[in-house]
């Protein structure tokens, strides 16, 4: 059986999208707003 390196494990459990975050709803909302504002500036 192949052993996973710590960095591979961290990548596999790290959320890739904001809607994958569990809890921290206010943090996700603030981050989403900041991302949307940054996209509009460019």
C-alpha atoms as a PDB file:
ATOM      1  CA  UNK A   1       0.000   0.000   0.000  1.00  0.00           C
ATOM      2  CA  UNK A   2       1.319   3.441  -0.910  1.00  0.00           C
ATOM      3  CA  UNK A   3       1.972   5.817   1.988  1.00  0.00           C
ATOM      4  CA  UNK A   4       0.811   9.383   1.519  1.00  0.00           C
ATOM      5  CA  UNK A   5       3.161  12.226   2.258  1.00  0.00           C
ATOM      6  CA  UNK A   6       1.847  14.880   4.669  1.00  0.00           C
ATOM      7  CA  UNK A   7       1.609  17.442   1.870  1.00  0.00           C
ATOM      8  CA  UNK A   8      -0.548  15.060  -0.187  1.00  0.00           C
ATOM      9  CA  UNK A   9      -2.880  14.524   2.758  1.00  0.00           C
ATOM     10  CA  UNK A  10      -3.213  18.271   3.357  1.00  0.00           C
ATOM     11  CA  UNK A  11      -4.068  18.891  -0.278  1.00  0.00           C
ATOM     12  CA  UNK A  12      -6.702  16.159  -0.285  1.00  0.00           C
ATOM     13  CA  UNK A  13      -8.586  17.585   2.724  1.00  0.00           C
ATOM     14  CA  UNK A  14      -8.225  21.273   1.869  1.00  0.00           C
ATOM     15  CA  UNK A  15     -11.417  22.821   0.422  1.00  0.00           C
ATOM     16  CA  UNK A  16     -11.067  23.914  -3.195  1.00  0.00           C
ATOM     17  CA  UNK A  17     -14.162  26.129  -3.322  1.00  0.00           C
ATOM     18  CA  UNK A  18     -15.796  28.499  -0.860  1.00  0.00           C
ATOM     19  CA  UNK A  19     -18.974  26.422  -0.742  1.00  0.00           C
ATOM     20  CA  UNK A  20     -16.927  23.470   0.550  1.00  0.00           C
ATOM     21  CA  UNK A  21     -16.076  25.238   3.823  1.00  0.00           C
ATOM     22  CA  UNK A  22     -17.966  23.872   6.809  1.00  0.00           C
ATOM     23  CA  UNK A  23     -18.836  26.437   9.457  1.00  0.00           C
ATOM     24  CA  UNK A  24     -17.235  29.897   9.522  1.00  0.00           C
ATOM     25  CA  UNK A  25     -20.134  31.261   7.479  1.00  0.00           C
ATOM     26  CA  UNK A  26     -19.253  34.888   8.252  1.00  0.00           C
ATOM     27  CA  UNK A  27     -15.653  34.349   7.132  1.00  0.00           C
ATOM     28  CA  UNK A  28     -16.773  32.778   3.857  1.00  0.00           C
ATOM     29  CA  UNK A  29     -19.232  35.636   3.226  1.00  0.00           C
ATOM     30  CA  UNK A  30     -16.558  38.292   3.853  1.00  0.00           C
ATOM     31  CA  UNK A  31     -14.025  36.498   1.678  1.00  0.00           C
ATOM     32  CA  UNK A  32     -16.564  36.035  -1.096  1.00  0.00           C
ATOM     33  CA  UNK A  33     -17.375  39.747  -1.014  1.00  0.00           C
ATOM     34  CA  UNK A  34     -13.679  40.677  -1.132  1.00  0.00           C
ATOM     35  CA  UNK A  35     -13.073  38.359  -4.097  1.00  0.00           C
ATOM     36  CA  UNK A  36     -16.060  39.775  -6.000  1.00  0.00           C
ATOM     37  CA  UNK A  37     -14.843  43.346  -5.385  1.00  0.00           C
ATOM     38  CA  UNK A  38     -11.327  42.476  -6.559  1.00  0.00           C
ATOM     39  CA  UNK A  39     -12.695  40.925  -9.753  1.00  0.00           C
ATOM     40  CA  UNK A  40     -14.687  44.086 -10.512  1.00  0.00           C
ATOM     41  CA  UNK A  41     -11.583  46.273 -10.069  1.00  0.00           C
ATOM     42  CA  UNK A  42      -9.706  44.406 -12.777  1.00  0.00           C
END
